[in-house]
Backbone as a ProteinNet text record, in pm:
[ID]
protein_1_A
[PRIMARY]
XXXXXXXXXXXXXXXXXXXXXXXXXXXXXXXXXXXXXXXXXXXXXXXXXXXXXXXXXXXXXXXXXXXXXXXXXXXXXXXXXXXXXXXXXXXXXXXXXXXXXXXXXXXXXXXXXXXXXXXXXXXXXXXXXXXXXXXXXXXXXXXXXXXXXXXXXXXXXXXXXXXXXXXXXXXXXXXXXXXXXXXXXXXXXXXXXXXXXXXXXXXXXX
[TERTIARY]
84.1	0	88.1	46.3	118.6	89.9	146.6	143.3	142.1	56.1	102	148.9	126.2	116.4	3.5	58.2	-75.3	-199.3	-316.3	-412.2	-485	-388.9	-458.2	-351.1	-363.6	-268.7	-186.5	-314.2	-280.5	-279	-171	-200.8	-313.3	-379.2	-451.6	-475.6	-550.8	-559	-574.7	-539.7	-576.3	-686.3	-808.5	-975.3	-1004.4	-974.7	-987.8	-988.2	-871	-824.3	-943.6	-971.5	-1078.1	-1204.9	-1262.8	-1414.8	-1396.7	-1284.3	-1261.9	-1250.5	-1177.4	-1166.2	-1280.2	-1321.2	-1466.8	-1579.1	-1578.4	-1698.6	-1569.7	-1443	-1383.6	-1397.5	-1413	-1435.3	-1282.9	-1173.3	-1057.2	-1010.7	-880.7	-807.3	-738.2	-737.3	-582.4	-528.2	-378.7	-297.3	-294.8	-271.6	-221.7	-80	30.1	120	194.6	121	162.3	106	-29.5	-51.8	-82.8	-33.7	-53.5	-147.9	-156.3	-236.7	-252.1	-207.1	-181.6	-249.5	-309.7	-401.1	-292.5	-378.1	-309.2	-324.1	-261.2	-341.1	-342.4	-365.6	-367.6	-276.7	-255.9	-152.3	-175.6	-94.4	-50.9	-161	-222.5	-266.7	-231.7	-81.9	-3	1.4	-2.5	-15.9	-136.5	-237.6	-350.8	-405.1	-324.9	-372.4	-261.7	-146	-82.3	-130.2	-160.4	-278.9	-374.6	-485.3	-591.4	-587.3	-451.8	-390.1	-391.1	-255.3	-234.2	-349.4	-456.4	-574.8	-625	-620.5	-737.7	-658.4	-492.4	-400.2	-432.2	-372.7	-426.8	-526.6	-642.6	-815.1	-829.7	-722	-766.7	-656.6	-496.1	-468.6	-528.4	-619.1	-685.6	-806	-892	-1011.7	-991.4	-1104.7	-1129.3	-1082.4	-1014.2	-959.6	-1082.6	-1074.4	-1113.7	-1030.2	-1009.7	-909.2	-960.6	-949.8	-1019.5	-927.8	-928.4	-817.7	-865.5	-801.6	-855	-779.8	-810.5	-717.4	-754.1	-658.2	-674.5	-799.2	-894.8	-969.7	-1002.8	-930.6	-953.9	-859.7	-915.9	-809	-692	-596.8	-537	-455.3	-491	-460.6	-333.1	-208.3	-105.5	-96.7	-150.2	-170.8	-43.8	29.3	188.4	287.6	234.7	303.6	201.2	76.5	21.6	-15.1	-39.1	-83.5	-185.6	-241	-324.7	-297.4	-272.6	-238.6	-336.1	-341.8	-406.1	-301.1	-288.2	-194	-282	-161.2	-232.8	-293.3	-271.2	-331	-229.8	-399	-360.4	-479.9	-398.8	-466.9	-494.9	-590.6	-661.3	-739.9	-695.1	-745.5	-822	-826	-877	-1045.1	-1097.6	-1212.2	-1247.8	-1144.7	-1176.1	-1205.5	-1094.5	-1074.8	-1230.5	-1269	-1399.4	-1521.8	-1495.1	-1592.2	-1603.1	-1521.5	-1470.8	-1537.6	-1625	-1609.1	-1536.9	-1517.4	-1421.1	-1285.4	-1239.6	-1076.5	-1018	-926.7	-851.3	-737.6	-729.1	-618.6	-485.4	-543.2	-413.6	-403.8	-344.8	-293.4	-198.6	-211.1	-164.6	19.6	-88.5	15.3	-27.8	103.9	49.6	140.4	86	147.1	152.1	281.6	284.7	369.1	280.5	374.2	432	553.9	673.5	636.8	636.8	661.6	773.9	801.8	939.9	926.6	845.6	774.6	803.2	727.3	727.3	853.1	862.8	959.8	1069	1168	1211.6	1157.9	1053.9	961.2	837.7	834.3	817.1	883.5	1029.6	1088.9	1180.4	1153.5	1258.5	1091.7	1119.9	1004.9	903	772.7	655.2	676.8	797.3	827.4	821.1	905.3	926.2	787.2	727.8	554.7	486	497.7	420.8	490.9	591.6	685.7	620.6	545.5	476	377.8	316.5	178.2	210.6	191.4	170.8	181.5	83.4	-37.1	63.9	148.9	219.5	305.8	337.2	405.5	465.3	428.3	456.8	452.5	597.2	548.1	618.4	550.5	579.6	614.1	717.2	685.3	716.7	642.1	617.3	683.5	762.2	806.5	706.1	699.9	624.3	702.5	839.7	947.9	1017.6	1002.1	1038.1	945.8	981.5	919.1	1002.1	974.7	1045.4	989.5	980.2	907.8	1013.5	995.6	1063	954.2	1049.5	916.4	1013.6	943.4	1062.3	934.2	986	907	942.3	851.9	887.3	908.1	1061.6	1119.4	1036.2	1041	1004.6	1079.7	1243.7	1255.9	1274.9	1159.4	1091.4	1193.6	1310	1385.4	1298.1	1349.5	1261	1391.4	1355.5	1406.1	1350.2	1459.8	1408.7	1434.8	1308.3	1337	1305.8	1321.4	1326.5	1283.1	1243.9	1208.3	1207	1240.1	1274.3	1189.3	1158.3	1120	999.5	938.6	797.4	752	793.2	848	850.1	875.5	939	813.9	819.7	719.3	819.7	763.6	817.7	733.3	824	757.5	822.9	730	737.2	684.9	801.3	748.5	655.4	533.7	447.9	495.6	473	504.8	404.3	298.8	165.1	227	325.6	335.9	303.8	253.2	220.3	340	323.4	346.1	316.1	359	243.5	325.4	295.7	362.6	264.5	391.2	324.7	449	310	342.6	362.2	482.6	492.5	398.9	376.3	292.3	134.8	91.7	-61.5	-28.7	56.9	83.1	129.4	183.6	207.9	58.9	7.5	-72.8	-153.1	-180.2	-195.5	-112.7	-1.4	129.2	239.1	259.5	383.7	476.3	607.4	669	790.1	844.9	962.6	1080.1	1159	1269.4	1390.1	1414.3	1505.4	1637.2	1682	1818.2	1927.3	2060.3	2130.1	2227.1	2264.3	2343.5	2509	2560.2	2688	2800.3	2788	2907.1	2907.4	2783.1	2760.8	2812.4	2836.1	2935.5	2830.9	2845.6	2709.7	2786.5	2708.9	2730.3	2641.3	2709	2608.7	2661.7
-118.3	0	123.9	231.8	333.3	457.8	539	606.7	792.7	873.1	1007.6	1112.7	1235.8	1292.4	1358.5	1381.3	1357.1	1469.2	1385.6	1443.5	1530.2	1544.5	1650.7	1710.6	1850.1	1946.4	1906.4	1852	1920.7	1758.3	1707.6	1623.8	1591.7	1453.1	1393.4	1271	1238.7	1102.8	971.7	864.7	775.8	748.5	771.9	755.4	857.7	940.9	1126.8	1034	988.5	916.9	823	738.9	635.9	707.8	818.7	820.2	907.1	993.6	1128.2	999.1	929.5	831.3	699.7	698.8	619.3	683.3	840	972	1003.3	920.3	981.7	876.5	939.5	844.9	752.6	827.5	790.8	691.2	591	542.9	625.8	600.8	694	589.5	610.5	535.2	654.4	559.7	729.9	661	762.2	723.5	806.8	807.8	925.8	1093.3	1076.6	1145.5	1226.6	1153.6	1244.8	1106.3	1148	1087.9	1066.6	960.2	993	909.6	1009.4	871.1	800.7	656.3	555.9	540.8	467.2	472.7	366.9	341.2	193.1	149.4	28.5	-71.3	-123.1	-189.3	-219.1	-342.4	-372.5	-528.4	-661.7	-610	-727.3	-714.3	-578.6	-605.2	-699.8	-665.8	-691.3	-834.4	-881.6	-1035.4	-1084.2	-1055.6	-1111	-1080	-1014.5	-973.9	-1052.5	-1077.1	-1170.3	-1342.7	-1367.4	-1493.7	-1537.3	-1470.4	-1466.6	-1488.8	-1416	-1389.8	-1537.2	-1581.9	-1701.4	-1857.1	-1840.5	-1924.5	-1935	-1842.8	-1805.1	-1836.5	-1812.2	-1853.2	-2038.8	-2088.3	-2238.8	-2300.8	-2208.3	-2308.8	-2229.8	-2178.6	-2142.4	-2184.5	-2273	-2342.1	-2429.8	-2423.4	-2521.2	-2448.5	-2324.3	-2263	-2154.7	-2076.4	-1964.1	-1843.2	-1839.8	-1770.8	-1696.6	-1562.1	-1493.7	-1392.2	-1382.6	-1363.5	-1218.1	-1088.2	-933.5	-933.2	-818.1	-744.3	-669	-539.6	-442.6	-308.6	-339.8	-227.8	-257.8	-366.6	-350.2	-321.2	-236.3	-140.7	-254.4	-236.1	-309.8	-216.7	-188.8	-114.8	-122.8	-85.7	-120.6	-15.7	-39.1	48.5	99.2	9.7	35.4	154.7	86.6	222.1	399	353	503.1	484.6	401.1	347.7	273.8	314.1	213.3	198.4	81.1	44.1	-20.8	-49.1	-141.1	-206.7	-308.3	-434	-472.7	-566.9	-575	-706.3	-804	-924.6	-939.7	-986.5	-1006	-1129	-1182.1	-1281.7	-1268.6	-1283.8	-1287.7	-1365.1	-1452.3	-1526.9	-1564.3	-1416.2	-1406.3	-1375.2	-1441.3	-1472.1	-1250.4	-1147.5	-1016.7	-982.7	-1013.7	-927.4	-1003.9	-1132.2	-1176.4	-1062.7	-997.1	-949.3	-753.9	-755.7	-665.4	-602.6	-521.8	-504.6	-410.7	-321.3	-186.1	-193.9	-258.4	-283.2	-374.2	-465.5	-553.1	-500.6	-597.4	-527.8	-675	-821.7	-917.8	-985.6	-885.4	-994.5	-1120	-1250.2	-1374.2	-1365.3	-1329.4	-1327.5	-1142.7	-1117.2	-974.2	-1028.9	-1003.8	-951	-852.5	-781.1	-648.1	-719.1	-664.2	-648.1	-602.9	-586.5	-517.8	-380.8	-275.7	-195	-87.5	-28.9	5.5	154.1	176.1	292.4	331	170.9	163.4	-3.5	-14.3	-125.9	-86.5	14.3	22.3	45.6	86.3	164.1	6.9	-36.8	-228.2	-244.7	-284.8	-362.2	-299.7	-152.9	-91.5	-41.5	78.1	159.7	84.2	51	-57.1	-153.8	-239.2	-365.4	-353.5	-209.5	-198.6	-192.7	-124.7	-86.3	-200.4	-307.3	-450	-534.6	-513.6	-628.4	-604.3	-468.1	-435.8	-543.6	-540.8	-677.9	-769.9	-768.6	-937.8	-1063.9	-1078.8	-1193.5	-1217.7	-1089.7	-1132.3	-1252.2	-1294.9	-1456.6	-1456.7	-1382	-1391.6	-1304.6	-1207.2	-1114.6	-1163.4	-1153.9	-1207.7	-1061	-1088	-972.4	-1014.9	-1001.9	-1055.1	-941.7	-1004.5	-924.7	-889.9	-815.6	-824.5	-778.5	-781.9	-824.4	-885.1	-999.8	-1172.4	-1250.8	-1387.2	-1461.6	-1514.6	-1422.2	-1446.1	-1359.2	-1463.3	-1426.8	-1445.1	-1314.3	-1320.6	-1333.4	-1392.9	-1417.6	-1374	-1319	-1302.7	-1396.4	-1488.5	-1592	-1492.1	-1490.2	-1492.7	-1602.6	-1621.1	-1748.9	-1725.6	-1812.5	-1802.5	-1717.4	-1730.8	-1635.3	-1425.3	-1425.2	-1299.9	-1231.9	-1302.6	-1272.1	-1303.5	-1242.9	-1309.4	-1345.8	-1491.1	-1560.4	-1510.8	-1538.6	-1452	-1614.6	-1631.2	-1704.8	-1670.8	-1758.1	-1689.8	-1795	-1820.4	-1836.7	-1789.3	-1841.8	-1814.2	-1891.2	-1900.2	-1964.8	-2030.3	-2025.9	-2069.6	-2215.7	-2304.8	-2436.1	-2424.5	-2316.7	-2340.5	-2314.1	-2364.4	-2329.2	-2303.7	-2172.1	-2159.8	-2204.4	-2293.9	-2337.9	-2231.4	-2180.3	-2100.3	-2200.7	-2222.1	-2230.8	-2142.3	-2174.5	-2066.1	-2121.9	-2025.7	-2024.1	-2153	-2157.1	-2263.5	-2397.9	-2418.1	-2540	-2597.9	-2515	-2552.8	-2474.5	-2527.4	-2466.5	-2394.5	-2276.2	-2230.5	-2249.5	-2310.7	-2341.8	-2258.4	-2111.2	-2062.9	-2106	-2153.8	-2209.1	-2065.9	-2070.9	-1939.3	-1998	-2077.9	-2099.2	-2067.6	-2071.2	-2054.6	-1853.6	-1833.9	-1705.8	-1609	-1663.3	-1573.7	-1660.4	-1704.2	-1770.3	-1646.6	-1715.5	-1588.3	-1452.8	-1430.1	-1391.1	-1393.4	-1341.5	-1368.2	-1263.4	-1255	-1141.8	-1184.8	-1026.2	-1081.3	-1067.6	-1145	-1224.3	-1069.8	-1060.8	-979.2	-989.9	-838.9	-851.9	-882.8	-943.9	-1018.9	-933.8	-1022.2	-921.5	-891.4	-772.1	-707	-812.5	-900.1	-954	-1096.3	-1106.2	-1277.9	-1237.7	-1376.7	-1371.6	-1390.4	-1303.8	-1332.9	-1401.5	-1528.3	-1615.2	-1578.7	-1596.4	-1566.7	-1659.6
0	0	0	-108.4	-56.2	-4	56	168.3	28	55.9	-4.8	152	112.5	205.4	271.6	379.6	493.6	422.4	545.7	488.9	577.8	728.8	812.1	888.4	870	957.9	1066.4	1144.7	1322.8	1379	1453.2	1525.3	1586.2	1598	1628.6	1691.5	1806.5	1820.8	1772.5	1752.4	1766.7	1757.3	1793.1	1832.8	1804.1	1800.8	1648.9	1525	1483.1	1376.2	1328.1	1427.8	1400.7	1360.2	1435	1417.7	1294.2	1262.3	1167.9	972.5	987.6	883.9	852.5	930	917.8	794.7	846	730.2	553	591	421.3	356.3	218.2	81.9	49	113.5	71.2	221.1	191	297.8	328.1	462.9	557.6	626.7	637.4	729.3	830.4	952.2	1096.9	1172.8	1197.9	1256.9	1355.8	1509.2	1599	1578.6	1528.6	1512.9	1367.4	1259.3	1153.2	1106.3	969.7	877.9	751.9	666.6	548.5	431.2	314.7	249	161.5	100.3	39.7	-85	-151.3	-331.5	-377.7	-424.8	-544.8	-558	-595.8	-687.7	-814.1	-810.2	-1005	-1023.9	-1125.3	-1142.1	-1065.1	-1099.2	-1024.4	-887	-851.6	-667.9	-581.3	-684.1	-672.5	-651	-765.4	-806.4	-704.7	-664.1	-551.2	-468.5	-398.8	-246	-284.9	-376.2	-403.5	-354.6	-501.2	-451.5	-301.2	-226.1	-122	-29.6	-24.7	76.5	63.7	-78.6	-119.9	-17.8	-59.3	-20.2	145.6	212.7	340.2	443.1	310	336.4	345.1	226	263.2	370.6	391.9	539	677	679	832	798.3	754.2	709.9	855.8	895.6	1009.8	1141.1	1122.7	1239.4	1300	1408.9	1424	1409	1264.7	1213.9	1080	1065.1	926.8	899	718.3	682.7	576	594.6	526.2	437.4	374.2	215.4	239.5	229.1	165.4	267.9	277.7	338.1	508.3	526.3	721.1	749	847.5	941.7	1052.4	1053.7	1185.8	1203.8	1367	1496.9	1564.4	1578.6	1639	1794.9	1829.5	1994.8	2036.3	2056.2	2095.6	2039.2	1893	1818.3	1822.7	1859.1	1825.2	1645.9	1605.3	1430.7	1414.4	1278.9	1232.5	1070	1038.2	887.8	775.8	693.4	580.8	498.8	554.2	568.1	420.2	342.2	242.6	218.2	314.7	339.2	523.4	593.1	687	762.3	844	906.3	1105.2	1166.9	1270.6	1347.8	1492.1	1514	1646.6	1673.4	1872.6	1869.8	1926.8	1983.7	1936.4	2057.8	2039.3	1919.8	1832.5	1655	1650.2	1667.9	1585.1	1620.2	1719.9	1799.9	1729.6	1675.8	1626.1	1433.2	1471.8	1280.3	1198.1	1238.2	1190.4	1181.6	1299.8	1321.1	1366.2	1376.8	1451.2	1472.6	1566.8	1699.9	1691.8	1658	1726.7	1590.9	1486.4	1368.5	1404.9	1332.4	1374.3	1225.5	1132.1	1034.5	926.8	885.4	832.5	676.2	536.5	437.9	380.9	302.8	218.3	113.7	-61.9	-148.1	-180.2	-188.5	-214.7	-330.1	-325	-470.5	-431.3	-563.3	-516.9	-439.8	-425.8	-351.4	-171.4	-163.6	-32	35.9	-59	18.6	105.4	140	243.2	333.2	334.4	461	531.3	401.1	438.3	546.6	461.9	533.4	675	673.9	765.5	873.3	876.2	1002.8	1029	945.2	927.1	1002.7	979.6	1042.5	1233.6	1213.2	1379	1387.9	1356.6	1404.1	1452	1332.6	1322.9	1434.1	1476.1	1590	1721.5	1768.1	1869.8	1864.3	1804.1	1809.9	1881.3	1968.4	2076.9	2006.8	1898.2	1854.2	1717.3	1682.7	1534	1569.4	1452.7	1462.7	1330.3	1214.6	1067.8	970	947.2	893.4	708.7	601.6	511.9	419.5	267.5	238	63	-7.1	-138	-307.4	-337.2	-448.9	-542.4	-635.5	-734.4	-888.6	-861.5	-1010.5	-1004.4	-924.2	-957.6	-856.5	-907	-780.5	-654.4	-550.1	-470.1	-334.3	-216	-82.8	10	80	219.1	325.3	431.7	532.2	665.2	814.9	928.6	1019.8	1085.4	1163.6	1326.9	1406.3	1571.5	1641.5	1675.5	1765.1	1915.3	2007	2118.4	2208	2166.7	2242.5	2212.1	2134.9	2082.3	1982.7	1924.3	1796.6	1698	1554.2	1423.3	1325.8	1302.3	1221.7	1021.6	953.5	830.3	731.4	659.6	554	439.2	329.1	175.6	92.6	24.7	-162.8	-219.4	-358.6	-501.5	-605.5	-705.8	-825.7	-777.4	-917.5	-859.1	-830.8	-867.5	-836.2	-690.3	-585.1	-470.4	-380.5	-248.9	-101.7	-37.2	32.7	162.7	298.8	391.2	540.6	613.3	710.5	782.9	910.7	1020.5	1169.2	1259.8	1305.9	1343.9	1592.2	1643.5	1755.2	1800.6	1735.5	1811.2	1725.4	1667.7	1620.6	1511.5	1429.7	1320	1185	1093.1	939.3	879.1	879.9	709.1	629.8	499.6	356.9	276.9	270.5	135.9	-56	-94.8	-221.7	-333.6	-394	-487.6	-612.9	-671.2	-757.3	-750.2	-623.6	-615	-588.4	-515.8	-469.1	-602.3	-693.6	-851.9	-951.2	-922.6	-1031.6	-1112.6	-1231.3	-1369.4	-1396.8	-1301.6	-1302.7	-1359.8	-1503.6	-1580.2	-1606	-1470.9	-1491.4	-1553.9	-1601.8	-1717.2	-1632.9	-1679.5	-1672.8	-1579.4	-1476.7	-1475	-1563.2	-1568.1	-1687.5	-1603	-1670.2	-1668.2	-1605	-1534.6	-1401.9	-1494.8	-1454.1	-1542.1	-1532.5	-1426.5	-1449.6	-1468.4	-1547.6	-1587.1	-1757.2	-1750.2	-1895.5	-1989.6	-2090.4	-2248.6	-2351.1	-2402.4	-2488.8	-2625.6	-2747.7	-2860.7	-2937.4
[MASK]
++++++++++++++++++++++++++++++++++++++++++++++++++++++++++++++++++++++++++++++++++++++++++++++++++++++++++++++++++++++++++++++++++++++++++++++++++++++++++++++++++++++++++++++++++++++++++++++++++++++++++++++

């Protein structure tokens, strides 16, 4: 998701934030006070957030576990934020209880664009590590196939894993004991990106 610039002057609360963004036509992210709306993505962001959600949707089947895109709010208290995660997953009895916002994401994804990917993977991240309930923060390319994932060890470090090629799954250890295997094939499906160019110091044959 990306971030423009803000869309209100004067610092504001948290619960300002909430009831003031509920009456706009547009999304806002809030972070300590400011507020900033969001914009669109590419096709391809899209159909990877889609994918993803659908993937997601069939390994928490049977759980009390429900899985957003794109227009639910999740709440980071700690930080003073609220984001629109671009696929995210939720599994506490509260969030169920909840319709506007969740508060204890289980697993969060963002697709990478070149916009916002340091701010992904750098500031955002700190934001998202506040969450209690996080366990999985994933983060999805969208000019190759290739997923990073940072797991939470028990003893509250995050372990970072990776895939490549679409042929490949990534297993991710979850803290409750289970797996998630996200598959890059169901996760790029109807997805045909081109070939990155050939790195300067690989040798060309003709």
């Amino acid at each position: 998701m990306n971030a423009t610039a803000t869309a209100k002057a004067t610092p504001f609360t948290l619960d300002d934030f909430l009831a003031w963004e509920a009456a706009e036509p547009l999304r806002h992210e809030f972070i300590e006070g400011e507020s900033f709306a969001t914009t669109g993505g590419t096709d391809v962001h899209n159909l990877i957030s889609l994918n993803t959600a659908i993937h997601l949707r069939e390994h928490t089947q049977g759980k009390p576990c429900r899985v957003f895109m794109a227009d639910m709010k999740l709440v980071v208290t700690a930080a003073d934020a609220c984001f629109y995660p671009d696929v995210f997953v939720t599994c506490t009895p509260a969030d169920a209880e909840r319709a506007l916002v969740k508060h204890d994401a289980k697993i969060i994804v963002e697709v990478l664009s070149p916009g916002t990917e340091a701010y992904d993977r750098g500031k955002k991240f700190s934001h998202y590590r506040l969450i209690d309930s996080l366990q999985a923060y994933v983060l999805i390319a969208q000019d190759e196939y290739r997923i990073e994932a940072f797991a939470r060890a028990p003893d509250n470090h995050w372990m970072l894993y990776d895939a490549s090629g679409l042929h490949a799954t990534l297993s991710l250890p979850m803290q409750d004991g289970e797996i998630l295997n996200l598959s890059l094939a169901q996760i790029y499906q109807d997805i045909c990106l081109s070939p990155p160019p050939p790195r300067p110091d690989r040798e060309q044959t003709t």
